[in-house]
Coordinates of C-alpha atoms in Angstrom, one line a residue:
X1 CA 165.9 -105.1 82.3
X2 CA 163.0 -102.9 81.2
X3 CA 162.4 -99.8 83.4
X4 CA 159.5 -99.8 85.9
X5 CA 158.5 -96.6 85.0
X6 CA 156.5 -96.0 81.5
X7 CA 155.6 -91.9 80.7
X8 CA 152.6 -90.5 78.9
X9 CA 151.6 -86.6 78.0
X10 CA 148.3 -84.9 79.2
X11 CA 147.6 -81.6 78.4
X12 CA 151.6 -81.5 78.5
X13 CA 152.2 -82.7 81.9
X14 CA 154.6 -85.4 82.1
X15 CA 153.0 -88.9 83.6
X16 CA 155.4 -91.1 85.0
X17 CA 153.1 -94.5 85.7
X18 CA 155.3 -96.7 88.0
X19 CA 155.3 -100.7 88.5
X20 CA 156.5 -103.0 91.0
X21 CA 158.3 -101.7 94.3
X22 CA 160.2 -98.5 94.8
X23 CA 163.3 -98.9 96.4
X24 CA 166.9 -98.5 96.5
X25 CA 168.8 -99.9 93.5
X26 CA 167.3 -99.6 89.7
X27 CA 163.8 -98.4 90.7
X28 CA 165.0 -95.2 92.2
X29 CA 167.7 -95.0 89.6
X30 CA 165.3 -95.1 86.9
X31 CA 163.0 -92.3 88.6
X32 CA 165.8 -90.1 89.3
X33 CA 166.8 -90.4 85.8
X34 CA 163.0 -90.2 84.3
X35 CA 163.2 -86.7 86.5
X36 CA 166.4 -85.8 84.6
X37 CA 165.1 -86.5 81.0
X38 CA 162.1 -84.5 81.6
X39 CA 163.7 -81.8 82.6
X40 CA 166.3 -81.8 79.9
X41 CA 163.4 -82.0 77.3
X42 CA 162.1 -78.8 79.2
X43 CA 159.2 -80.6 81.2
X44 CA 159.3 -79.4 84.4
X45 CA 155.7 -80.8 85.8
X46 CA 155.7 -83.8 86.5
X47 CA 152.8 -86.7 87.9
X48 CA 154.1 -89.9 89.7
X49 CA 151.3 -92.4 89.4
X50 CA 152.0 -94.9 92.2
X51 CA 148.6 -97.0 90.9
X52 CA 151.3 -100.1 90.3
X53 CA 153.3 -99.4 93.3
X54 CA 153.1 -101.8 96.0
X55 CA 155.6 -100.6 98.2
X56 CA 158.0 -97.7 98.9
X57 CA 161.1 -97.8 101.0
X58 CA 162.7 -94.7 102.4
X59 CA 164.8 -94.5 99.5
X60 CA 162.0 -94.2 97.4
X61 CA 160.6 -91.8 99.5
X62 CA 164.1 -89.7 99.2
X63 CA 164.3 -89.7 95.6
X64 CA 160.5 -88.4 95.6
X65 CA 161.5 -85.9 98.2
X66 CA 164.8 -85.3 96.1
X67 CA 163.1 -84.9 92.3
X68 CA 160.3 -82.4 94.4
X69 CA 162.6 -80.0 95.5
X70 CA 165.1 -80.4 92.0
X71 CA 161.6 -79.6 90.2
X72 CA 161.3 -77.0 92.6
X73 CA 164.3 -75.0 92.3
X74 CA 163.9 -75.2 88.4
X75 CA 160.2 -73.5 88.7
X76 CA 158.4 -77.2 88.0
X77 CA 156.1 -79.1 90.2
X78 CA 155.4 -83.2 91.3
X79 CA 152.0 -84.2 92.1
X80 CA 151.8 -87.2 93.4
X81 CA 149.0 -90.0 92.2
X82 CA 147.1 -93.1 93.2
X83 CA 148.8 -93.6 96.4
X84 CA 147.3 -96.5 98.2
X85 CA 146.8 -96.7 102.0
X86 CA 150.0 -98.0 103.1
X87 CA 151.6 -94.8 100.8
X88 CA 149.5 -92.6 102.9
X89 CA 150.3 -93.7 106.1
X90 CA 153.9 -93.2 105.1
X91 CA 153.2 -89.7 104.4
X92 CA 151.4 -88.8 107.1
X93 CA 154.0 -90.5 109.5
X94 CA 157.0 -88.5 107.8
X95 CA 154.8 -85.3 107.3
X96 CA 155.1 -85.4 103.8
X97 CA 151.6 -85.4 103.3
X98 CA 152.2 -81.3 103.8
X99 CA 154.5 -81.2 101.2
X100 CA 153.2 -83.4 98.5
X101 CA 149.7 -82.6 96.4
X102 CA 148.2 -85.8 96.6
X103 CA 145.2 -86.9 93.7
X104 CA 143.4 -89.9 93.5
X105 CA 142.0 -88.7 89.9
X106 CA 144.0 -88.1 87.1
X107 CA 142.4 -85.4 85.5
X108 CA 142.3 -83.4 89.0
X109 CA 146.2 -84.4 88.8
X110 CA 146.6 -82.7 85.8
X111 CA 144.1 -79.5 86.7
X112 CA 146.2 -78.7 89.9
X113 CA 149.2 -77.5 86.9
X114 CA 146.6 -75.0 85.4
X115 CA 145.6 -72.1 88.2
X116 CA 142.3 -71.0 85.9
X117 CA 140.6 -75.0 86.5
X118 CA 139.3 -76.1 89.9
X119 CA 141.0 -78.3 91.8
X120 CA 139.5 -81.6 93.9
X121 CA 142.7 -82.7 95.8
X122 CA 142.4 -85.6 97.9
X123 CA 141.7 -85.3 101.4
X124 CA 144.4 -87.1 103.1
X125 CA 142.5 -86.7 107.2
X126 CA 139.3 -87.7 105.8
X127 CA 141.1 -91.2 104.6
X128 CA 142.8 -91.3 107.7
X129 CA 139.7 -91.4 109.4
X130 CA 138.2 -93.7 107.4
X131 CA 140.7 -96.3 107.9
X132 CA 140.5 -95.7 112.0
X133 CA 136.7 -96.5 111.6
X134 CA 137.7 -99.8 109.8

């Protein structure tokens, strides 16, 4: 079986571009592993793009939670990417949209790793009310 996670470099920051659903079994497995080969390679910032995610379970959401603080503790960062509007209500249900740094750009992603660029982060109550309005 292939993993469901492919990785790409930008401006050194690790990309990890998911597919299909993450939840418990090999998707998790493969993340927590994809955490562990980066930082073994010394790449302690990483991006989970989420773009081909369709749904998260909370073991998903553990193993992000878990490789956040891992990163954490070894001086590194996770950004998370491209969540879509059923990722963000499961953030903002378990509070994690105050722990995460959410982007919806790529390059703003990537900037939020350098302290000298501006930042645009994605505003997680403005898209909240947006989807109340709907």
């Amino acid at each position: 079986m292939s993993s469901p996670i492919k990785t790409r470099e930008k401006e050194g920051i690790l990309i990890l571009d998911m597919e299909g659903p993450f939840v418990a079994g090999e998707p998790a497995a493969a993340f927590r592993d994809k955490v562990r080969e980066s930082l073994a390679a010394g790449k302690r910032n990483l991006i989970l793009n989420l773009a081909g995610v369709d749904y998260i379970d909370s073991t998903g959401l553990g193993e992000m939670v878990f490789c956040f603080t891992t990163l954490q503790k070894k001086g590194g960062r996770l950004a998370l990417l491209n969540l879509n509007s059923r990722h963000i209500e499961l953030l903002v249900l378990t509070k994690l949209s105050t722990v995460f740094d959410v982007f919806d750009d790529e390059q703003a992603a990537v900037n939020s790793f350098f302290p000298d660029r501006e930042i645009r982060r994605f505003d997680i109550l403005s898209f909240v009310e947006q989807q109340r309005d709907l």
